[in-house]
Coordinates of C-alpha atoms and ligand atoms in Angstrom, one line a residue:
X1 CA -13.5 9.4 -19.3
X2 CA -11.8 7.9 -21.8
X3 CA -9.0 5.0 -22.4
X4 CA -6.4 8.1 -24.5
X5 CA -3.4 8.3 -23.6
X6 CA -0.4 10.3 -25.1
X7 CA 1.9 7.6 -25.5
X8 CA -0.3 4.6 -26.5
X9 CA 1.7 2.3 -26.2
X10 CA 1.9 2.7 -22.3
X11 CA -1.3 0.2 -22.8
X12 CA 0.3 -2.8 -22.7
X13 CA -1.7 -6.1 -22.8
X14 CA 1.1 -9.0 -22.2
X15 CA 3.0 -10.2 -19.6
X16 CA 6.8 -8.5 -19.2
X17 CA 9.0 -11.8 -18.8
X18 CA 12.5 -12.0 -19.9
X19 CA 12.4 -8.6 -21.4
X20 CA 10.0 -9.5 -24.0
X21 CA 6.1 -8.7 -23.6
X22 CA 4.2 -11.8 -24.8
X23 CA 1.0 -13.5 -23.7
X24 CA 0.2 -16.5 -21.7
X25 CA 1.1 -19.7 -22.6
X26 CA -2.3 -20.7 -22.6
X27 CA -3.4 -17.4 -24.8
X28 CA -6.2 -16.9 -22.2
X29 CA -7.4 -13.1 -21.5
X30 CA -9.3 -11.4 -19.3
X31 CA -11.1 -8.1 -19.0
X32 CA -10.2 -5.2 -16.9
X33 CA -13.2 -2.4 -16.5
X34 CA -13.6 0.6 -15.4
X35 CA -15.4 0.8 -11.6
X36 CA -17.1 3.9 -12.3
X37 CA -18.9 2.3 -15.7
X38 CA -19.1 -1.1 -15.5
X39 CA -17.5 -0.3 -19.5
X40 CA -14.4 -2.8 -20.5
X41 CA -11.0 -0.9 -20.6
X42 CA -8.7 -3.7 -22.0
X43 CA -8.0 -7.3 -22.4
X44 CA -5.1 -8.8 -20.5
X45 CA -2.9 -11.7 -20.5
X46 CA -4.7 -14.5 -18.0
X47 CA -1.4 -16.0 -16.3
X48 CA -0.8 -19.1 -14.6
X49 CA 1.6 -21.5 -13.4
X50 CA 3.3 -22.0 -16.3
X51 CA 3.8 -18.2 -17.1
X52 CA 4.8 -17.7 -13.2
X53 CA 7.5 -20.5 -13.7
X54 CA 8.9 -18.6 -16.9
X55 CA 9.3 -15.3 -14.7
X56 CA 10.7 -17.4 -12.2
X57 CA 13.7 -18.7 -14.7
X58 CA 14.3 -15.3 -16.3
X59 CA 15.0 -13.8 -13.0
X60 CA 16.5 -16.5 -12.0
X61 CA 18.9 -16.2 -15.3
X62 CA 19.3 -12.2 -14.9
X63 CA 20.2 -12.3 -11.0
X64 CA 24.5 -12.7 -11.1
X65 CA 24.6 -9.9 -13.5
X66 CA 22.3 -7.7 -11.5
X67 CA 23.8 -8.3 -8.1
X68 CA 27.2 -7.9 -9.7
X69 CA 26.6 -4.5 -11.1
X70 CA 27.7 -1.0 -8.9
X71 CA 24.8 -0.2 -6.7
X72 CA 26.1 2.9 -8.2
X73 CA 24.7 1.7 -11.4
X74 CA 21.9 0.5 -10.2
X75 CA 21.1 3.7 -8.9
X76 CA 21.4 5.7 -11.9
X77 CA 19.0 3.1 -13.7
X78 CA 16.3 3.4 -11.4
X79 CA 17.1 7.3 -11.4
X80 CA 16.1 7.3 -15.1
X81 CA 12.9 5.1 -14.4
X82 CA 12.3 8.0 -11.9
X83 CA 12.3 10.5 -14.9
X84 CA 10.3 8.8 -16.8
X85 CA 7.5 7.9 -14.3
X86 CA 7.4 11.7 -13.9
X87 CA 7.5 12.7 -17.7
X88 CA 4.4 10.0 -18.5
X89 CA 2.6 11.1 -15.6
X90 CA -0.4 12.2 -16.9
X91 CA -0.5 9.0 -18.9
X92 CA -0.4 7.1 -15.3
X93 CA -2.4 9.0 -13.7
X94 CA -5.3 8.5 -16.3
X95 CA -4.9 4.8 -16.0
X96 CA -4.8 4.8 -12.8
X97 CA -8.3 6.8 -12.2
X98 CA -10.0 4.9 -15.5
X99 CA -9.1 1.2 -14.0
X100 CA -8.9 2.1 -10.0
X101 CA -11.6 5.2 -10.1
X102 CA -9.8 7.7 -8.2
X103 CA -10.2 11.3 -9.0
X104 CA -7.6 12.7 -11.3
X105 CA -6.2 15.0 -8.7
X106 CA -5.5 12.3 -6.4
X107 CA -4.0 9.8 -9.2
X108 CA -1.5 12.5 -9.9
X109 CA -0.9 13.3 -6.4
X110 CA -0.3 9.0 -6.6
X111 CA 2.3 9.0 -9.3
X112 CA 4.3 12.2 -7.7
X113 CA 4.0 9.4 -4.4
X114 CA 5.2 6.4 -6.1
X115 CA 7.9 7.6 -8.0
X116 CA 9.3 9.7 -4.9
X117 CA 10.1 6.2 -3.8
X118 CA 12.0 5.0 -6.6
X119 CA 14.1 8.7 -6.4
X120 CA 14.2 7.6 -2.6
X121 CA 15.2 4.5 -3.2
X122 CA 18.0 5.0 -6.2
X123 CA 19.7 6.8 -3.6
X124 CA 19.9 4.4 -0.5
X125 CA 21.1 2.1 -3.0
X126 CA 24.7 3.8 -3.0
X127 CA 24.8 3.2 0.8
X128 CA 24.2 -0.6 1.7
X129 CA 27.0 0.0 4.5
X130 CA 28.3 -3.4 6.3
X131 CA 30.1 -3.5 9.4
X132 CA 33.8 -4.4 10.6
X133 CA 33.0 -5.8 14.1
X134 CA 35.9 -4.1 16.8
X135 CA 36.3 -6.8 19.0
X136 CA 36.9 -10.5 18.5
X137 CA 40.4 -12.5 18.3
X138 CA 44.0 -11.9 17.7
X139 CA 44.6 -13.1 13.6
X140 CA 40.8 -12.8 12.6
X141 CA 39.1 -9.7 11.0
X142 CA 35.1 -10.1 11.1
X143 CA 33.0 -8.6 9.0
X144 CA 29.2 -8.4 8.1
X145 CA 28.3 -7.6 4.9
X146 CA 24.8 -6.7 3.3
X147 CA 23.8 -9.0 0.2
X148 CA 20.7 -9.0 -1.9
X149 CA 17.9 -11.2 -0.7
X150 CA 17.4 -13.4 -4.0
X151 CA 14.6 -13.1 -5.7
X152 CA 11.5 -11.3 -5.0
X153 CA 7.6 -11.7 -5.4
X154 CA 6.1 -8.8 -5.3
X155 CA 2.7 -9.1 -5.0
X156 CA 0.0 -5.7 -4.8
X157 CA -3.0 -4.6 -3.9
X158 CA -5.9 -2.8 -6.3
X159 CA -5.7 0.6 -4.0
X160 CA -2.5 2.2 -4.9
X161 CA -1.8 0.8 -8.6
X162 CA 1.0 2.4 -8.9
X163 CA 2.5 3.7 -5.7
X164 CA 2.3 -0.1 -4.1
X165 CA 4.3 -1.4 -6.5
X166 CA 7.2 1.0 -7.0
X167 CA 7.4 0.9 -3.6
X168 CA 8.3 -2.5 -3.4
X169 CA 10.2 -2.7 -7.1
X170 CA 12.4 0.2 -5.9
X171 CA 13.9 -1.3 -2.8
X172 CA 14.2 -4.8 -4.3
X173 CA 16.1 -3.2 -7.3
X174 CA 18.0 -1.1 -5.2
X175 CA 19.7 -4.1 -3.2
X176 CA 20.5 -6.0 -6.3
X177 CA 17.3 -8.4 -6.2
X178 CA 15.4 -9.7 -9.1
X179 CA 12.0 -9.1 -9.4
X180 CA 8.7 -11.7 -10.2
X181 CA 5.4 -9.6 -9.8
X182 CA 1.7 -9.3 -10.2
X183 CA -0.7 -7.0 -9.5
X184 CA -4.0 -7.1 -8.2
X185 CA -6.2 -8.4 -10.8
X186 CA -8.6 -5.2 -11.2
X187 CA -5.4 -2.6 -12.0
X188 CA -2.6 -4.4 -13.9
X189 CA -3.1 -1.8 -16.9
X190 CA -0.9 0.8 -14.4
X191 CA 1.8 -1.8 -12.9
X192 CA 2.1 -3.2 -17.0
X193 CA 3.3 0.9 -18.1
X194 CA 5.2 1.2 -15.1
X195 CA 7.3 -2.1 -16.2
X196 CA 7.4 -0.3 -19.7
X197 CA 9.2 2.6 -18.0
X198 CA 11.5 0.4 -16.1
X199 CA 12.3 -1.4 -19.2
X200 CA 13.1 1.9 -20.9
X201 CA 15.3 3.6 -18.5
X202 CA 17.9 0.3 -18.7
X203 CA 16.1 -2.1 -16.3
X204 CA 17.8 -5.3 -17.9
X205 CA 15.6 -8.1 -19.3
X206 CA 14.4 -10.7 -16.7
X207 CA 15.3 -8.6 -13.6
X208 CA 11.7 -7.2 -13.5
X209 CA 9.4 -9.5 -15.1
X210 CA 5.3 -8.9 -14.1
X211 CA 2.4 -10.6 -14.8
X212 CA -1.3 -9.7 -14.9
X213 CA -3.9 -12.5 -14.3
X214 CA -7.5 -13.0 -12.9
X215 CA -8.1 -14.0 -9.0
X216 CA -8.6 -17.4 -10.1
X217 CA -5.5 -18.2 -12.0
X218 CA -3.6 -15.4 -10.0
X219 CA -3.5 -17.9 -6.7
X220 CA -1.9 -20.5 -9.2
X221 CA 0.6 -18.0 -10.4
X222 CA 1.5 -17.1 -7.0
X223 CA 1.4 -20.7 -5.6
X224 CA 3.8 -21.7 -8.0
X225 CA 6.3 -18.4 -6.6
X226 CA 5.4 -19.9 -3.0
X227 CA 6.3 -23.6 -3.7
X228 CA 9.7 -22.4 -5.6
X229 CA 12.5 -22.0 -3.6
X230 CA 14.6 -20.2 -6.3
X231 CA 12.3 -17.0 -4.5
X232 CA 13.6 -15.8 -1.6
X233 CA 11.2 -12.9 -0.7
X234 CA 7.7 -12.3 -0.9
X235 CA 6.5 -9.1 0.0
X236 CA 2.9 -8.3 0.0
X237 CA 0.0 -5.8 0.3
X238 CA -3.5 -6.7 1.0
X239 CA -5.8 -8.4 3.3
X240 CA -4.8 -10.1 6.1
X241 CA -6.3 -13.5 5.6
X242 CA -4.1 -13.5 2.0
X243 CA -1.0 -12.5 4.2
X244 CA -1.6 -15.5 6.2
X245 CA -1.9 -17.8 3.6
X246 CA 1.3 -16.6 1.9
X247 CA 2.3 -16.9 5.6
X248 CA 1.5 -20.3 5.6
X249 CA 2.2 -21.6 1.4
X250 CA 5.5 -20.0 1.6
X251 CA 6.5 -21.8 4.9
X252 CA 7.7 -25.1 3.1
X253 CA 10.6 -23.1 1.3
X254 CA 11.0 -20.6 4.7
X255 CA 11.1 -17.6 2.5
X256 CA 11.3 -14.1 4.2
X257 CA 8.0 -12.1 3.9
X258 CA 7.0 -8.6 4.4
X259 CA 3.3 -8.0 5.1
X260 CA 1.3 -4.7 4.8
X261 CA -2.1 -5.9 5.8
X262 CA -5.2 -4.7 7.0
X263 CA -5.6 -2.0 9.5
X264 CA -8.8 -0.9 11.8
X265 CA -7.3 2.8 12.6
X266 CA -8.2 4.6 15.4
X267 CA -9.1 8.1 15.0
X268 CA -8.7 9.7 18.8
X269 CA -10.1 13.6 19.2
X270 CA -8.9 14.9 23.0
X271 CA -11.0 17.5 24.5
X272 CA -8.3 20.0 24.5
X273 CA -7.6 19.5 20.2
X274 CA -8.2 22.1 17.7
X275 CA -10.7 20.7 16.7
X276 CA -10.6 22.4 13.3
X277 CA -7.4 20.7 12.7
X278 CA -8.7 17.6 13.6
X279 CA -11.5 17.7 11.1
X280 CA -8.7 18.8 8.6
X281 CA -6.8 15.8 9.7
X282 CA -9.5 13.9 9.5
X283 CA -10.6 14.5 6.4
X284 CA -7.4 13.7 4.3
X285 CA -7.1 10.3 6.1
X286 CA -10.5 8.8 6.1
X287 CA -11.7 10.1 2.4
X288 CA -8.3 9.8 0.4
X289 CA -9.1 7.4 -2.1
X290 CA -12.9 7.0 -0.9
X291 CA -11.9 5.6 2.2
X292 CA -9.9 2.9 0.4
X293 CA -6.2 2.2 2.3
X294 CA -5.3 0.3 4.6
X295 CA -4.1 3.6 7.0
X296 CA -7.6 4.7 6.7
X297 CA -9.5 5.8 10.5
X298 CA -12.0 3.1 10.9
X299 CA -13.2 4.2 14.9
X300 CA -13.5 7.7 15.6
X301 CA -13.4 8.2 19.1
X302 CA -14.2 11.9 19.9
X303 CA -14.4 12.8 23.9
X304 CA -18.1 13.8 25.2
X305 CA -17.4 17.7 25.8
X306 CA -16.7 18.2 22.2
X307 CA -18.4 15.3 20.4
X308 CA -21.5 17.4 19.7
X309 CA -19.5 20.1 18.0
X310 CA -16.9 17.7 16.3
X311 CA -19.5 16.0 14.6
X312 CA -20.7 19.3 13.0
X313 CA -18.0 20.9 12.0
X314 CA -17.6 17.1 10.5
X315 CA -20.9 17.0 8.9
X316 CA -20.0 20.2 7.3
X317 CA -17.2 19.2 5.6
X318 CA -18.3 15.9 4.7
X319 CA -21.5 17.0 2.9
X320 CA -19.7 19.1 1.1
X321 CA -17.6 16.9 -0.7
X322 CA -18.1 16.3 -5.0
X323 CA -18.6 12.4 -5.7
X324 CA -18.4 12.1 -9.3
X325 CA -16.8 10.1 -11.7
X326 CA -12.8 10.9 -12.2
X327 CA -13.2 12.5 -15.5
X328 CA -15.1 15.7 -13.8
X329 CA -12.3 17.8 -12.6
X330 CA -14.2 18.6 -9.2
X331 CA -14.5 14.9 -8.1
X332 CA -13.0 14.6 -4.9
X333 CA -14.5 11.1 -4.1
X334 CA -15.0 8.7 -7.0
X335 CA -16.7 4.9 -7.3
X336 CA -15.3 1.6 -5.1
X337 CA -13.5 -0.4 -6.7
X338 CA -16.5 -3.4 -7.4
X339 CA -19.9 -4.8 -5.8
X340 CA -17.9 -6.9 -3.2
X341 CA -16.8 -3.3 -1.9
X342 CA -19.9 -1.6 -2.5
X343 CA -21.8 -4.6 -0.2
X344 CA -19.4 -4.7 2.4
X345 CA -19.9 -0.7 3.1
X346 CA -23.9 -0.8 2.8
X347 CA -23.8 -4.0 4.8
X348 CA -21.7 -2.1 7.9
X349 CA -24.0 0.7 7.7
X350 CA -27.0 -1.0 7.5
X351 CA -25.6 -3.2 10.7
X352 CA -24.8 0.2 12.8
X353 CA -28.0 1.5 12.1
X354 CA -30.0 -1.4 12.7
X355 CA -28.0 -1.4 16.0
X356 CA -29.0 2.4 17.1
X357 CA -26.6 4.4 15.3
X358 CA -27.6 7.5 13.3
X359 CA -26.9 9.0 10.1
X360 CA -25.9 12.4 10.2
X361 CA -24.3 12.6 6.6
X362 CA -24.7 10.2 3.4
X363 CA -25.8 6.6 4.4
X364 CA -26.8 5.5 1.1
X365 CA -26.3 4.2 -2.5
X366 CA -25.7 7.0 -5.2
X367 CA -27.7 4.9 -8.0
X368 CA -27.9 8.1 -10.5
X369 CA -23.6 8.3 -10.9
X370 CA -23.8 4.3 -10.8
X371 CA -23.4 0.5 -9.6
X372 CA -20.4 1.4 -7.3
X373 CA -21.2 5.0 -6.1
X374 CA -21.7 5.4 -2.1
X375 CA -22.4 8.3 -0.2
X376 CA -19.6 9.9 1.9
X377 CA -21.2 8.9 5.7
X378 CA -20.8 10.3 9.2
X379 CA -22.8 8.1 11.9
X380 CA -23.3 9.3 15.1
X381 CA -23.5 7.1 18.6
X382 CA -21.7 4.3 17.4
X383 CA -20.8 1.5 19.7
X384 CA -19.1 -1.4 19.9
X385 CA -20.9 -4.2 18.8
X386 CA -21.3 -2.7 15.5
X387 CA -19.6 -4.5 12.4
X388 CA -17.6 -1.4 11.9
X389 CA -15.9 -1.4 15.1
X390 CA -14.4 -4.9 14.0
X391 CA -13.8 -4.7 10.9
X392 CA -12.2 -2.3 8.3
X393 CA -15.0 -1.1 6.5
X394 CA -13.0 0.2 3.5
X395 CA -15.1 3.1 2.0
X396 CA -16.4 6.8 2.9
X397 CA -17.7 6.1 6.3
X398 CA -16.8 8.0 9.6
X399 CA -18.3 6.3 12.5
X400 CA -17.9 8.6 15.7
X401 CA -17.6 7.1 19.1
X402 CA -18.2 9.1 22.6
X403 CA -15.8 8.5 25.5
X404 CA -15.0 9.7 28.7
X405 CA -11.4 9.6 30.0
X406 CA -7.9 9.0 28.0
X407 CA -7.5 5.4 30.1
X408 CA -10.8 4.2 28.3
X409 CA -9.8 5.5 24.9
X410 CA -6.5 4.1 24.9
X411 CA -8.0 0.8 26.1
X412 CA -11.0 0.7 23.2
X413 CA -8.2 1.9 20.3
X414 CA -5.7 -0.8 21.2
X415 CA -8.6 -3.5 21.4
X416 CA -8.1 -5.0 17.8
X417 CA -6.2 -7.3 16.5
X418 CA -4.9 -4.9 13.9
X419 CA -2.0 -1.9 14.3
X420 CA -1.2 -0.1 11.5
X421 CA -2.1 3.2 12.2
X422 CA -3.4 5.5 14.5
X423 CA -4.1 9.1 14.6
X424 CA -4.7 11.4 17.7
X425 CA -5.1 15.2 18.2
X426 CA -4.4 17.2 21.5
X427 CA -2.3 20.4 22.6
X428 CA -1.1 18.8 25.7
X429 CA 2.7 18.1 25.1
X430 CA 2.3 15.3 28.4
X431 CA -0.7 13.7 26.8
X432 CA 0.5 13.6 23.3
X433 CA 4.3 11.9 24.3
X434 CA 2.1 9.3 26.6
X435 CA -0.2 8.1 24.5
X436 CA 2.0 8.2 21.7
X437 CA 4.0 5.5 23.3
X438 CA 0.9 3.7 24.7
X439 CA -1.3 3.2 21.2
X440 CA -0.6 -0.1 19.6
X441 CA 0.7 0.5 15.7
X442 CA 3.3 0.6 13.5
X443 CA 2.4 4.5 12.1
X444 CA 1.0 6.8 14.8
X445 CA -0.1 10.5 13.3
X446 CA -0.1 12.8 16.0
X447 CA -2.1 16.0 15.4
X448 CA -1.6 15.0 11.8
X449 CA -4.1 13.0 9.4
X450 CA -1.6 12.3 6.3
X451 CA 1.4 10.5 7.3
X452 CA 3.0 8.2 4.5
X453 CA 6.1 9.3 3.3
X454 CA 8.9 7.6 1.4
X455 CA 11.2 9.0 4.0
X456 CA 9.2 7.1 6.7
X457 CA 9.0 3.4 7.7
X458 CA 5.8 2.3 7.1
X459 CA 4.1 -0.9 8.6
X460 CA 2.5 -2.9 11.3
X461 CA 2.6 -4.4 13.9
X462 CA 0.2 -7.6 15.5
X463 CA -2.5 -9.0 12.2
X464 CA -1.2 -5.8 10.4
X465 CA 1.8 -7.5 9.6
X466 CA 5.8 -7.1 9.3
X467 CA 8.2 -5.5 8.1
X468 CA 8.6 -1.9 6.7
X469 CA 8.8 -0.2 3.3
X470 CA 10.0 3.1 2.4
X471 CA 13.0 5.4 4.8
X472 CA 16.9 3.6 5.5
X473 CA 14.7 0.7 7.2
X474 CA 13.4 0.1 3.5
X475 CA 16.2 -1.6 2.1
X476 CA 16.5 -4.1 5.0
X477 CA 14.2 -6.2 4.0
X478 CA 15.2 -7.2 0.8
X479 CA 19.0 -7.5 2.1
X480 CA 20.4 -10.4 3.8
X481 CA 23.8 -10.1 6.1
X482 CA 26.9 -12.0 5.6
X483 CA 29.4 -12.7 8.2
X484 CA 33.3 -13.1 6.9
X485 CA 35.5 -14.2 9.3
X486 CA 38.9 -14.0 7.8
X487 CA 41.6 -15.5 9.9
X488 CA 45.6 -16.0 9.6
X489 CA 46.0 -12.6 9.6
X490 CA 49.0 -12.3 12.3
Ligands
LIG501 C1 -2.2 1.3 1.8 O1 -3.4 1.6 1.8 O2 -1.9 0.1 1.9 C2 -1.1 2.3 1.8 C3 -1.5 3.7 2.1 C4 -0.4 4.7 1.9 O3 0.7 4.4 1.4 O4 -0.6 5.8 2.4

């Protein structure tokens, strides 16, 4: 596949700051590639502390005027951005699978998700309602009103290149905040055209300034957001051990944070499921995006009377999936995103194995389509001490687990430090409100496998993190409330 686009100039190599696209101070570059090649796609603009400052000041400079405008205004500016997202989608979509690796199908199915939140969002902007508090004392009115937040770093992950970020963008615009971002190192070439489009639908300079840079210098852009208290917000997608550092860097300046970290779904199939729904459920969540987000079923627990048949209706589907590269139009699961990825998902699989599980699907390197190609997996008789029971494994792996009775179950989903999603299947109405209430996340799919919606809040809860994005709880995070309490009025 190659690096055309329709509108070339959607391949932007600088830094957006200010309104102007220019390079780092220090002129330093680095490559971007394509996972599924190894080839180089682009050179980009190698940011550091001195570039992260200059974002800093021109959102700093554009914030009064932004705040100030009609969040009617601000509405129809990110309804424009909308538009355009949609009317260069093909163009974003082919960045996205060229630097990310996804399919095509699934990077246009991305843009259509990441720009319903920026629609979603243009429209909650008109209705930042505050409050006029009934009760209180002769001669005083009190009110609460909703303010922007201040600054935001927005900060996102390699997954979801585009649909991350507008997701975040789009709120903070929406309340009247400025913007500072960066996106993950491997896939700035889709955040970079997405700032293009904001720029051209009337986004004004310095309220949405990004910048790409490598892992290296990326921790001193971002430390130097952390250290400033000029930023009010940082709101971040990724691991948890990165959440807790900015956890921990951005406690000196006690900014607010909102943290969409890892996950370790459980996957729960009740006797009395349809089980062909279940696989169908199962399916879309575990190998969207090669088993690459965060929502993602790690543990599939499936109970003992229909494990046997679960698993091969499973194998059946799972075998039959198309890995290829995103340029063939059949791919359904493309490369990971690099050789840390591809090691962590050989190293759980080797560790399961080693520790009695079985392989009834995949299990192994693809080394004819290339470096970062592995087999879509189903492994049978999983237990507990296995690496993939603790950890999110973050690829095309389905490990199924046996159990008994829904006390057990509930007990082994909920026993992770992690609660961002979990998924369940039954037909008993009792069963499904019980343990609906009982499992431990943030997002809990019942007899439903894809679940993220712009109209929904998404989050977690425990080392998944806090706060929500997307739905009317979207806009709450980037808002702040003000209390008036206006007296001498008798
Ligand atoms: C994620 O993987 O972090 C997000 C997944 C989604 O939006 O569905």
């Amino acid at each position: 596949m190659e690096l055309r686009l329709k509108r070339e100039e959607l391949l932007r190599r600088q830094n957006l700051i200010g309104g102007e696209w220019i390079d780092a101070v220090t002129g330093s570059r680095y490559a971007v590639t394509n996972p599924a090649t190894g080839s180089v796609l682009a050179d980009v603009a190698n940011s550091g502390q001195a570039d992260a400052r200059a974002a800093t000041d021109a959102a700093n400079y554009a914030a009064k005027e932004w705040k100030e405008r009609l969040p009617r205004e601000r509405a129809g500016i990110l309804r424009r951005w909308h538009t355009l997202i949609l009317e260069n989608a093909e163009d974003l979509a082919t960045l996205i699978s060229l630097e990310q690796g996804k399919p095509m199908s699934e990077s246009r199915g991305e843009v259509a998700y990441g720009a319903s939140y920026v629609a979603w969002f243009a429209d909650e902007a008109t209705r930042i309602y505050g409050d006029i508090i009934p009760q209180g004392q002769r001669g005083k009115q009190m009110r609460a009103i909703k303010e922007p937040i201040g600054i935001v770093a927005a900060i996102t992950p390699w997954n979801f290149p585009l649909a991350m970020i507008a997701r975040k963008i789009a709120p903070a615009l929406a309340a009247g905040c400025t913007v500072v971002s960066k996106p993950a190192e491997d896939t700035p070439l889709t955040a970079l055209a997405l700032a293009m489009l904001a720029n051209d639908a009337g986004v004004p300079p310095g309220v949405l300034n990004m910048l790409s840079a490598s892992r290296d210098q990326g921790i001193e852009a971002v430390g130097d957001w952390l250290g400033d208290a000029r930023v009010q917000k940082v709101t971040f997608t990724g691991s948890t051990a990165v959440g807790k550092y900015l956890a921990r860097e951005s406690a000196g300046t006690l900014k607010k944070l909102s943290l969409e970290l890892g996950g370790n779904a459980p996957f729960i199939v009740f006797e009395d499921a349809d089980l062909e729904a279940a696989v169908a459920g199962l399916m879309a969540a575990k190998f969207r995006n090669g088993g690459q987000t965060c929502v993602c079923p790690n543990r599939i627990y499936v109970q003992a009377s229909v494990y046997q048949k679960f698993a091969e209706l499973l194998a059946a589907r799972v075998s039959a999936l198309k890995v290829a590269p995103a340029s063939d139009p059949l791919s359904q699961i493309g490369p990971l995103i690099n050789a840390k990825a591809m090691e962590k998902v050989a190293r759980h699989v080797d560790d399961a194995r080693r520790k009695g599980a079985s392989t009834l699907v995949g299990g192994m390197h693809l080394v004819d389509l290339g470096a970062n190609y592995y087999a879509p997996t189903v492994l049978t008789d999983v237990t507990n001490d296995m690496l993939v029971t603790c950890e999110e494994t973050f690829g095309p792996v389905a490990p199924l687990y046996r159990f008994e009775t829904e006390e057990e179950v509930i007990a082994l989903a909920n026993d992770t430090p992690f609660g961002l999603a979990a998924y369940f299947y039954t037909q008993d109405m009792r069963r499904a409100d019980r343990v609906s209430r009982r499992l431990e996340a943030g997002v809990v799919g019942l007899n439903e496998g894809a679940v993220a919606s712009e109209a929904a809040p998404f989050g977690g809860i425990k080392e998944s993190g806090y706060g929500r994005e997307g739905s009317k709880y979207g806009l709450d995070d980037y808002l702040t409330i003000k209390y008036i309490c206006q007296g001498s009025l008798d």
